[in-house]
Amino acid sequence: MPAALLLLLAACQPAAEAPAAADAAPPPPPAAAPAAEPATDAAPASDLPAQPTLVVETLDDGAFDLAAMRGQWVVVNFWATWCKPCLKEIPDLSAFDAARDDVRVIGLAYEEIEPDAMREFLKKYPAGYPIALLDVYNPPADFETPRGLPMTYLIAPDGTVAKKYLGPITSQELAEAIDGAPAAG
């Protein structure tokens, strides 16, 4: 029985943590803390495709297909109506989307909310970019499950993830990342 428990625990941990899991049922804080935090940033990302796919139906702008956006930068923003930092990002991301022809923003509402309730919400907090409602129990497979909101991915024109941000992001930070990126052919 203890061997089976150890195998089960080892299977739930990243490979580097499996030996450390032998002491306790929950992940041990010293070993899990360094790996749990980066797990959102590094460990699972290695299992994700280099060029993520994302095809979602937006509230009012039809289908959004990330692959169709090749050739331009895409800001994929996971957010929720109850997230105050997310709400502060909406006007900035809207202005950024409108100001740059080389950038497209998509908002992915990561919460359980009905479409009509979201439309009402967006009357108070208008977004100048498409919004899609995600199933929190089945989020897009090619992106990590958000461990906090907002969570934003900057997708390069070649379709690869150029940068990931956990927490609030500004259009200035996005512009610096885009303008500082190596020129694509």
JSON list of C-alpha atoms in Angstrom, two decimals:
[
{"chain": "A", "resi": 1, "resn": "MET", "atom": "CA", "xyz": [0.00, 0.00, 0.00]},
{"chain": "A", "resi": 2, "resn": "PRO", "atom": "CA", "xyz": [2.72, 2.59, 0.82]},
{"chain": "A", "resi": 3, "resn": "ALA", "atom": "CA", "xyz": [4.47, 1.83, -2.49]},
{"chain": "A", "resi": 4, "resn": "ALA", "atom": "CA", "xyz": [1.23, 2.44, -4.39]},
{"chain": "A", "resi": 5, "resn": "LEU", "atom": "CA", "xyz": [0.72, 5.70, -2.52]},
{"chain": "A", "resi": 6, "resn": "LEU", "atom": "CA", "xyz": [4.24, 6.80, -3.39]},
{"chain": "A", "resi": 7, "resn": "LEU", "atom": "CA", "xyz": [3.67, 5.98, -7.05]},
{"chain": "A", "resi": 8, "resn": "LEU", "atom": "CA", "xyz": [0.42, 7.91, -7.03]},
{"chain": "A", "resi": 9, "resn": "LEU", "atom": "CA", "xyz": [2.06, 10.91, -5.39]},
{"chain": "A", "resi": 10, "resn": "ALA", "atom": "CA", "xyz": [5.02, 10.75, -7.74]},
{"chain": "A", "resi": 11, "resn": "ALA", "atom": "CA", "xyz": [2.66, 10.75, -10.72]},
{"chain": "A", "resi": 12, "resn": "CYS", "atom": "CA", "xyz": [1.07, 14.01, -9.53]},
{"chain": "A", "resi": 13, "resn": "GLN", "atom": "CA", "xyz": [4.41, 15.80, -9.24]},
{"chain": "A", "resi": 14, "resn": "PRO", "atom": "CA", "xyz": [6.75, 17.08, -11.93]},
{"chain": "A", "resi": 15, "resn": "ALA", "atom": "CA", "xyz": [9.55, 14.58, -12.49]},
{"chain": "A", "resi": 16, "resn": "ALA", "atom": "CA", "xyz": [12.09, 16.60, -10.50]},
{"chain": "A", "resi": 17, "resn": "GLU", "atom": "CA", "xyz": [9.84, 16.53, -7.43]},
{"chain": "A", "resi": 18, "resn": "ALA", "atom": "CA", "xyz": [8.93, 12.83, -7.37]},
{"chain": "A", "resi": 19, "resn": "PRO", "atom": "CA", "xyz": [11.63, 11.78, -4.87]},
{"chain": "A", "resi": 20, "resn": "ALA", "atom": "CA", "xyz": [10.78, 14.66, -2.53]},
{"chain": "A", "resi": 21, "resn": "ALA", "atom": "CA", "xyz": [7.13, 13.55, -2.40]},
{"chain": "A", "resi": 22, "resn": "ALA", "atom": "CA", "xyz": [8.02, 10.40, -0.45]},
{"chain": "A", "resi": 23, "resn": "ASP", "atom": "CA", "xyz": [7.74, 12.07, 2.97]},
{"chain": "A", "resi": 24, "resn": "ALA", "atom": "CA", "xyz": [4.17, 13.38, 2.96]},
{"chain": "A", "resi": 25, "resn": "ALA", "atom": "CA", "xyz": [0.86, 13.04, 1.19]},
{"chain": "A", "resi": 26, "resn": "PRO", "atom": "CA", "xyz": [0.59, 16.71, 0.11]},
{"chain": "A", "resi": 27, "resn": "PRO", "atom": "CA", "xyz": [3.47, 18.13, -1.91]},
{"chain": "A", "resi": 28, "resn": "PRO", "atom": "CA", "xyz": [6.22, 19.12, 0.53]},
{"chain": "A", "resi": 29, "resn": "PRO", "atom": "CA", "xyz": [6.39, 22.91, 0.82]},
{"chain": "A", "resi": 30, "resn": "PRO", "atom": "CA", "xyz": [10.15, 23.26, 0.28]},
{"chain": "A", "resi": 31, "resn": "ALA", "atom": "CA", "xyz": [10.21, 21.16, -2.87]},
{"chain": "A", "resi": 32, "resn": "ALA", "atom": "CA", "xyz": [6.76, 22.13, -4.13]},
{"chain": "A", "resi": 33, "resn": "ALA", "atom": "CA", "xyz": [7.02, 25.87, -3.62]},
{"chain": "A", "resi": 34, "resn": "PRO", "atom": "CA", "xyz": [9.80, 26.41, -6.16]},
{"chain": "A", "resi": 35, "resn": "ALA", "atom": "CA", "xyz": [8.26, 24.00, -8.64]},
{"chain": "A", "resi": 36, "resn": "ALA", "atom": "CA", "xyz": [4.62, 24.93, -7.99]},
{"chain": "A", "resi": 37, "resn": "GLU", "atom": "CA", "xyz": [5.17, 28.61, -8.71]},
{"chain": "A", "resi": 38, "resn": "PRO", "atom": "CA", "xyz": [7.17, 28.04, -11.89]},
{"chain": "A", "resi": 39, "resn": "ALA", "atom": "CA", "xyz": [4.80, 25.24, -12.86]},
{"chain": "A", "resi": 40, "resn": "THR", "atom": "CA", "xyz": [2.53, 28.00, -14.03]},
{"chain": "A", "resi": 41, "resn": "ASP", "atom": "CA", "xyz": [5.42, 29.63, -15.83]},
{"chain": "A", "resi": 42, "resn": "ALA", "atom": "CA", "xyz": [7.82, 26.89, -16.88]},
{"chain": "A", "resi": 43, "resn": "ALA", "atom": "CA", "xyz": [7.17, 23.21, -16.21]},
{"chain": "A", "resi": 44, "resn": "PRO", "atom": "CA", "xyz": [3.85, 22.67, -18.04]},
{"chain": "A", "resi": 45, "resn": "ALA", "atom": "CA", "xyz": [4.93, 25.03, -20.82]},
{"chain": "A", "resi": 46, "resn": "SER", "atom": "CA", "xyz": [7.49, 22.48, -21.93]},
{"chain": "A", "resi": 47, "resn": "ASP", "atom": "CA", "xyz": [4.61, 20.09, -22.64]},
{"chain": "A", "resi": 48, "resn": "LEU", "atom": "CA", "xyz": [2.66, 22.70, -24.57]},
{"chain": "A", "resi": 49, "resn": "PRO", "atom": "CA", "xyz": [3.00, 23.10, -28.34]},
{"chain": "A", "resi": 50, "resn": "ALA", "atom": "CA", "xyz": [5.45, 25.71, -29.64]},
{"chain": "A", "resi": 51, "resn": "GLN", "atom": "CA", "xyz": [2.64, 27.20, -31.70]},
{"chain": "A", "resi": 52, "resn": "PRO", "atom": "CA", "xyz": [-0.55, 27.06, -29.64]},
{"chain": "A", "resi": 53, "resn": "THR", "atom": "CA", "xyz": [-3.89, 26.74, -31.31]},
{"chain": "A", "resi": 54, "resn": "LEU", "atom": "CA", "xyz": [-6.95, 28.60, -30.15]},
{"chain": "A", "resi": 55, "resn": "VAL", "atom": "CA", "xyz": [-10.31, 28.51, -31.87]},
{"chain": "A", "resi": 56, "resn": "VAL", "atom": "CA", "xyz": [-13.12, 30.06, -29.86]},
{"chain": "A", "resi": 57, "resn": "GLU", "atom": "CA", "xyz": [-16.52, 31.51, -30.56]},
{"chain": "A", "resi": 58, "resn": "THR", "atom": "CA", "xyz": [-16.67, 35.11, -29.37]},
{"chain": "A", "resi": 59, "resn": "LEU", "atom": "CA", "xyz": [-19.73, 36.81, -27.94]},
{"chain": "A", "resi": 60, "resn": "ASP", "atom": "CA", "xyz": [-20.43, 39.10, -30.85]},
{"chain": "A", "resi": 61, "resn": "ASP", "atom": "CA", "xyz": [-17.53, 38.88, -33.31]},
{"chain": "A", "resi": 62, "resn": "GLY", "atom": "CA", "xyz": [-17.88, 35.32, -34.61]},
{"chain": "A", "resi": 63, "resn": "ALA", "atom": "CA", "xyz": [-15.13, 32.74, -34.51]},
{"chain": "A", "resi": 64, "resn": "PHE", "atom": "CA", "xyz": [-11.60, 33.66, -33.49]},
{"chain": "A", "resi": 65, "resn": "ASP", "atom": "CA", "xyz": [-8.84, 31.43, -34.87]},
{"chain": "A", "resi": 66, "resn": "LEU", "atom": "CA", "xyz": [-5.33, 32.15, -33.61]},
{"chain": "A", "resi": 67, "resn": "ALA", "atom": "CA", "xyz": [-3.81, 30.45, -36.69]},
{"chain": "A", "resi": 68, "resn": "ALA", "atom": "CA", "xyz": [-5.59, 32.99, -38.92]},
{"chain": "A", "resi": 69, "resn": "MET", "atom": "CA", "xyz": [-3.74, 35.77, -37.08]},
{"chain": "A", "resi": 70, "resn": "ARG", "atom": "CA", "xyz": [-0.28, 34.70, -38.30]},
{"chain": "A", "resi": 71, "resn": "GLY", "atom": "CA", "xyz": [1.72, 37.68, -39.45]},
{"chain": "A", "resi": 72, "resn": "GLN", "atom": "CA", "xyz": [0.63, 39.89, -36.57]},
{"chain": "A", "resi": 73, "resn": "TRP", "atom": "CA", "xyz": [1.06, 39.98, -32.81]},
{"chain": "A", "resi": 74, "resn": "VAL", "atom": "CA", "xyz": [-1.78, 38.60, -30.72]},
{"chain": "A", "resi": 75, "resn": "VAL", "atom": "CA", "xyz": [-2.48, 39.38, -27.07]},
{"chain": "A", "resi": 76, "resn": "VAL", "atom": "CA", "xyz": [-4.41, 36.51, -25.47]},
{"chain": "A", "resi": 77, "resn": "ASN", "atom": "CA", "xyz": [-5.80, 37.85, -22.19]},
{"chain": "A", "resi": 78, "resn": "PHE", "atom": "CA", "xyz": [-7.42, 35.52, -19.62]},
{"chain": "A", "resi": 79, "resn": "TRP", "atom": "CA", "xyz": [-9.60, 37.62, -17.30]},
{"chain": "A", "resi": 80, "resn": "ALA", "atom": "CA", "xyz": [-12.80, 37.67, -15.25]},
{"chain": "A", "resi": 81, "resn": "THR", "atom": "CA", "xyz": [-15.46, 40.24, -14.37]},
{"chain": "A", "resi": 82, "resn": "TRP", "atom": "CA", "xyz": [-14.71, 39.91, -10.63]},
{"chain": "A", "resi": 83, "resn": "CYS", "atom": "CA", "xyz": [-10.98, 40.59, -11.10]},
{"chain": "A", "resi": 84, "resn": "LYS", "atom": "CA", "xyz": [-10.22, 44.25, -10.38]},
{"chain": "A", "resi": 85, "resn": "PRO", "atom": "CA", "xyz": [-6.79, 44.28, -12.09]},
{"chain": "A", "resi": 86, "resn": "CYS", "atom": "CA", "xyz": [-8.44, 42.68, -15.12]},
{"chain": "A", "resi": 87, "resn": "LEU", "atom": "CA", "xyz": [-10.97, 45.50, -15.30]},
{"chain": "A", "resi": 88, "resn": "LYS", "atom": "CA", "xyz": [-8.19, 48.08, -15.21]},
{"chain": "A", "resi": 89, "resn": "GLU", "atom": "CA", "xyz": [-6.60, 46.39, -18.22]},
{"chain": "A", "resi": 90, "resn": "ILE", "atom": "CA", "xyz": [-9.68, 46.56, -20.45]},
{"chain": "A", "resi": 91, "resn": "PRO", "atom": "CA", "xyz": [-9.44, 50.23, -21.54]},
{"chain": "A", "resi": 92, "resn": "ASP", "atom": "CA", "xyz": [-5.67, 50.01, -21.97]},
{"chain": "A", "resi": 93, "resn": "LEU", "atom": "CA", "xyz": [-5.86, 46.81, -24.03]},
{"chain": "A", "resi": 94, "resn": "SER", "atom": "CA", "xyz": [-8.70, 48.31, -26.08]},
{"chain": "A", "resi": 95, "resn": "ALA", "atom": "CA", "xyz": [-6.64, 51.40, -26.89]},
{"chain": "A", "resi": 96, "resn": "PHE", "atom": "CA", "xyz": [-3.59, 49.26, -27.68]},
{"chain": "A", "resi": 97, "resn": "ASP", "atom": "CA", "xyz": [-5.62, 47.07, -30.03]},
{"chain": "A", "resi": 98, "resn": "ALA", "atom": "CA", "xyz": [-7.05, 50.13, -31.78]},
{"chain": "A", "resi": 99, "resn": "ALA", "atom": "CA", "xyz": [-3.73, 51.98, -32.03]},
{"chain": "A", "resi": 100, "resn": "ARG", "atom": "CA", "xyz": [-1.63, 49.22, -33.61]},
{"chain": "A", "resi": 101, "resn": "ASP", "atom": "CA", "xyz": [-2.33, 47.58, -36.94]},
{"chain": "A", "resi": 102, "resn": "ASP", "atom": "CA", "xyz": [0.17, 44.83, -36.13]},
{"chain": "A", "resi": 103, "resn": "VAL", "atom": "CA", "xyz": [-1.62, 43.72, -32.93]},
{"chain": "A", "resi": 104, "resn": "ARG", "atom": "CA", "xyz": [-4.87, 41.88, -32.25]},
{"chain": "A", "resi": 105, "resn": "VAL", "atom": "CA", "xyz": [-6.28, 41.37, -28.74]},
{"chain": "A", "resi": 106, "resn": "ILE", "atom": "CA", "xyz": [-8.63, 38.57, -27.67]},
{"chain": "A", "resi": 107, "resn": "GLY", "atom": "CA", "xyz": [-10.21, 38.48, -24.22]},
{"chain": "A", "resi": 108, "resn": "LEU", "atom": "CA", "xyz": [-10.91, 35.06, -22.75]},
{"chain": "A", "resi": 109, "resn": "ALA", "atom": "CA", "xyz": [-13.39, 35.35, -19.87]},
{"chain": "A", "resi": 110, "resn": "TYR", "atom": "CA", "xyz": [-12.31, 32.64, -17.45]},
{"chain": "A", "resi": 111, "resn": "GLU", "atom": "CA", "xyz": [-15.40, 32.32, -15.29]},
{"chain": "A", "resi": 112, "resn": "GLU", "atom": "CA", "xyz": [-18.87, 30.85, -15.23]},
{"chain": "A", "resi": 113, "resn": "ILE", "atom": "CA", "xyz": [-21.11, 33.55, -16.66]},
{"chain": "A", "resi": 114, "resn": "GLU", "atom": "CA", "xyz": [-24.01, 33.55, -19.07]},
{"chain": "A", "resi": 115, "resn": "PRO", "atom": "CA", "xyz": [-23.58, 35.35, -22.40]},
{"chain": "A", "resi": 116, "resn": "ASP", "atom": "CA", "xyz": [-26.35, 37.87, -21.66]},
{"chain": "A", "resi": 117, "resn": "ALA", "atom": "CA", "xyz": [-24.82, 38.68, -18.27]},
{"chain": "A", "resi": 118, "resn": "MET", "atom": "CA", "xyz": [-21.45, 39.24, -19.96]},
{"chain": "A", "resi": 119, "resn": "ARG", "atom": "CA", "xyz": [-23.02, 41.52, -22.56]},
{"chain": "A", "resi": 120, "resn": "GLU", "atom": "CA", "xyz": [-24.59, 43.57, -19.75]},
{"chain": "A", "resi": 121, "resn": "PHE", "atom": "CA", "xyz": [-21.23, 43.72, -17.98]},
{"chain": "A", "resi": 122, "resn": "LEU", "atom": "CA", "xyz": [-19.50, 44.88, -21.17]},
{"chain": "A", "resi": 123, "resn": "LYS", "atom": "CA", "xyz": [-21.92, 47.81, -21.42]},
{"chain": "A", "resi": 124, "resn": "LYS", "atom": "CA", "xyz": [-20.30, 49.15, -18.23]},
{"chain": "A", "resi": 125, "resn": "TYR", "atom": "CA", "xyz": [-16.77, 48.03, -19.16]},
{"chain": "A", "resi": 126, "resn": "PRO", "atom": "CA", "xyz": [-16.65, 48.08, -22.96]},
{"chain": "A", "resi": 127, "resn": "ALA", "atom": "CA", "xyz": [-13.83, 46.15, -24.62]},
{"chain": "A", "resi": 128, "resn": "GLY", "atom": "CA", "xyz": [-12.79, 47.18, -28.10]},
{"chain": "A", "resi": 129, "resn": "TYR", "atom": "CA", "xyz": [-11.70, 43.63, -28.88]},
{"chain": "A", "resi": 130, "resn": "PRO", "atom": "CA", "xyz": [-13.48, 40.27, -29.12]},
{"chain": "A", "resi": 131, "resn": "ILE", "atom": "CA", "xyz": [-14.46, 38.48, -25.91]},
{"chain": "A", "resi": 132, "resn": "ALA", "atom": "CA", "xyz": [-14.97, 34.73, -25.66]},
{"chain": "A", "resi": 133, "resn": "LEU", "atom": "CA", "xyz": [-16.48, 32.87, -22.72]},
{"chain": "A", "resi": 134, "resn": "LEU", "atom": "CA", "xyz": [-14.40, 29.88, -21.66]},
{"chain": "A", "resi": 135, "resn": "ASP", "atom": "CA", "xyz": [-15.49, 26.70, -20.00]},
{"chain": "A", "resi": 136, "resn": "VAL", "atom": "CA", "xyz": [-13.47, 26.78, -16.78]},
{"chain": "A", "resi": 137, "resn": "TYR", "atom": "CA", "xyz": [-13.67, 23.00, -16.63]},
{"chain": "A", "resi": 138, "resn": "ASN", "atom": "CA", "xyz": [-12.32, 22.63, -20.16]},
{"chain": "A", "resi": 139, "resn": "PRO", "atom": "CA", "xyz": [-10.02, 25.57, -20.92]},
{"chain": "A", "resi": 140, "resn": "PRO", "atom": "CA", "xyz": [-8.05, 25.77, -24.17]},
{"chain": "A", "resi": 141, "resn": "ALA", "atom": "CA", "xyz": [-5.62, 22.82, -24.18]},
{"chain": "A", "resi": 142, "resn": "ASP", "atom": "CA", "xyz": [-2.70, 24.66, -25.77]},
{"chain": "A", "resi": 143, "resn": "PHE", "atom": "CA", "xyz": [-2.49, 27.20, -22.95]},
{"chain": "A", "resi": 144, "resn": "GLU", "atom": "CA", "xyz": [-1.74, 26.58, -19.30]},
{"chain": "A", "resi": 145, "resn": "THR", "atom": "CA", "xyz": [-4.73, 26.67, -16.98]},
{"chain": "A", "resi": 146, "resn": "PRO", "atom": "CA", "xyz": [-4.60, 30.11, -15.37]},
{"chain": "A", "resi": 147, "resn": "ARG", "atom": "CA", "xyz": [-3.42, 29.93, -11.76]},
{"chain": "A", "resi": 148, "resn": "GLY", "atom": "CA", "xyz": [-4.24, 33.58, -11.29]},
{"chain": "A", "resi": 149, "resn": "LEU", "atom": "CA", "xyz": [-5.85, 36.40, -13.23]},
{"chain": "A", "resi": 150, "resn": "PRO", "atom": "CA", "xyz": [-5.16, 38.29, -15.30]},
{"chain": "A", "resi": 151, "resn": "MET", "atom": "CA", "xyz": [-2.91, 36.01, -17.31]},
{"chain": "A", "resi": 152, "resn": "THR", "atom": "CA", "xyz": [-1.74, 37.24, -20.68]},
{"chain": "A", "resi": 153, "resn": "TYR", "atom": "CA", "xyz": [0.15, 35.61, -23.52]},
{"chain": "A", "resi": 154, "resn": "LEU", "atom": "CA", "xyz": [1.90, 37.60, -26.21]},
{"chain": "A", "resi": 155, "resn": "ILE", "atom": "CA", "xyz": [1.89, 35.53, -29.38]},
{"chain": "A", "resi": 156, "resn": "ALA", "atom": "CA", "xyz": [4.50, 36.44, -32.01]},
{"chain": "A", "resi": 157, "resn": "PRO", "atom": "CA", "xyz": [3.66, 36.78, -35.70]},
{"chain": "A", "resi": 158, "resn": "ASP", "atom": "CA", "xyz": [5.07, 33.28, -36.32]},
{"chain": "A", "resi": 159, "resn": "GLY", "atom": "CA", "xyz": [2.49, 31.85, -33.88]},
{"chain": "A", "resi": 160, "resn": "THR", "atom": "CA", "xyz": [4.89, 31.10, -31.02]},
{"chain": "A", "resi": 161, "resn": "VAL", "atom": "CA", "xyz": [4.48, 32.33, -27.45]},
{"chain": "A", "resi": 162, "resn": "ALA", "atom": "CA", "xyz": [6.83, 35.30, -27.17]},
{"chain": "A", "resi": 163, "resn": "LYS", "atom": "CA", "xyz": [6.05, 36.10, -23.55]},
{"chain": "A", "resi": 164, "resn": "LYS", "atom": "CA", "xyz": [3.67, 35.19, -20.76]},
{"chain": "A", "resi": 165, "resn": "TYR", "atom": "CA", "xyz": [2.53, 37.55, -18.02]},
{"chain": "A", "resi": 166, "resn": "LEU", "atom": "CA", "xyz": [0.88, 36.49, -14.77]},
{"chain": "A", "resi": 167, "resn": "GLY", "atom": "CA", "xyz": [-0.72, 39.56, -13.25]},
{"chain": "A", "resi": 168, "resn": "PRO", "atom": "CA", "xyz": [-1.61, 42.95, -14.66]},
{"chain": "A", "resi": 169, "resn": "ILE", "atom": "CA", "xyz": [0.05, 44.07, -17.88]},
{"chain": "A", "resi": 170, "resn": "THR", "atom": "CA", "xyz": [0.11, 47.48, -19.55]},
{"chain": "A", "resi": 171, "resn": "SER", "atom": "CA", "xyz": [0.13, 48.41, -23.20]},
{"chain": "A", "resi": 172, "resn": "GLN", "atom": "CA", "xyz": [3.52, 50.04, -22.60]},
{"chain": "A", "resi": 173, "resn": "GLU", "atom": "CA", "xyz": [4.97, 46.70, -21.42]},
{"chain": "A", "resi": 174, "resn": "LEU", "atom": "CA", "xyz": [3.43, 44.92, -24.40]},
{"chain": "A", "resi": 175, "resn": "ALA", "atom": "CA", "xyz": [4.78, 47.55, -26.81]},
{"chain": "A", "resi": 176, "resn": "GLU", "atom": "CA", "xyz": [8.26, 47.23, -25.30]},
{"chain": "A", "resi": 177, "resn": "ALA", "atom": "CA", "xyz": [8.16, 43.45, -25.71]},
{"chain": "A", "resi": 178, "resn": "ILE", "atom": "CA", "xyz": [6.97, 43.76, -29.32]},
{"chain": "A", "resi": 179, "resn": "ASP", "atom": "CA", "xyz": [9.35, 46.56, -30.28]},
{"chain": "A", "resi": 180, "resn": "GLY", "atom": "CA", "xyz": [12.26, 44.77, -28.59]},
{"chain": "A", "resi": 181, "resn": "ALA", "atom": "CA", "xyz": [11.60, 41.45, -30.33]},
{"chain": "A", "resi": 182, "resn": "PRO", "atom": "CA", "xyz": [13.89, 40.35, -33.16]},
{"chain": "A", "resi": 183, "resn": "ALA", "atom": "CA", "xyz": [12.54, 41.44, -36.52]},
{"chain": "A", "resi": 184, "resn": "ALA", "atom": "CA", "xyz": [10.70, 38.72, -38.40]},
{"chain": "A", "resi": 185, "resn": "GLY", "atom": "CA", "xyz": [11.17, 38.19, -42.10]}
]
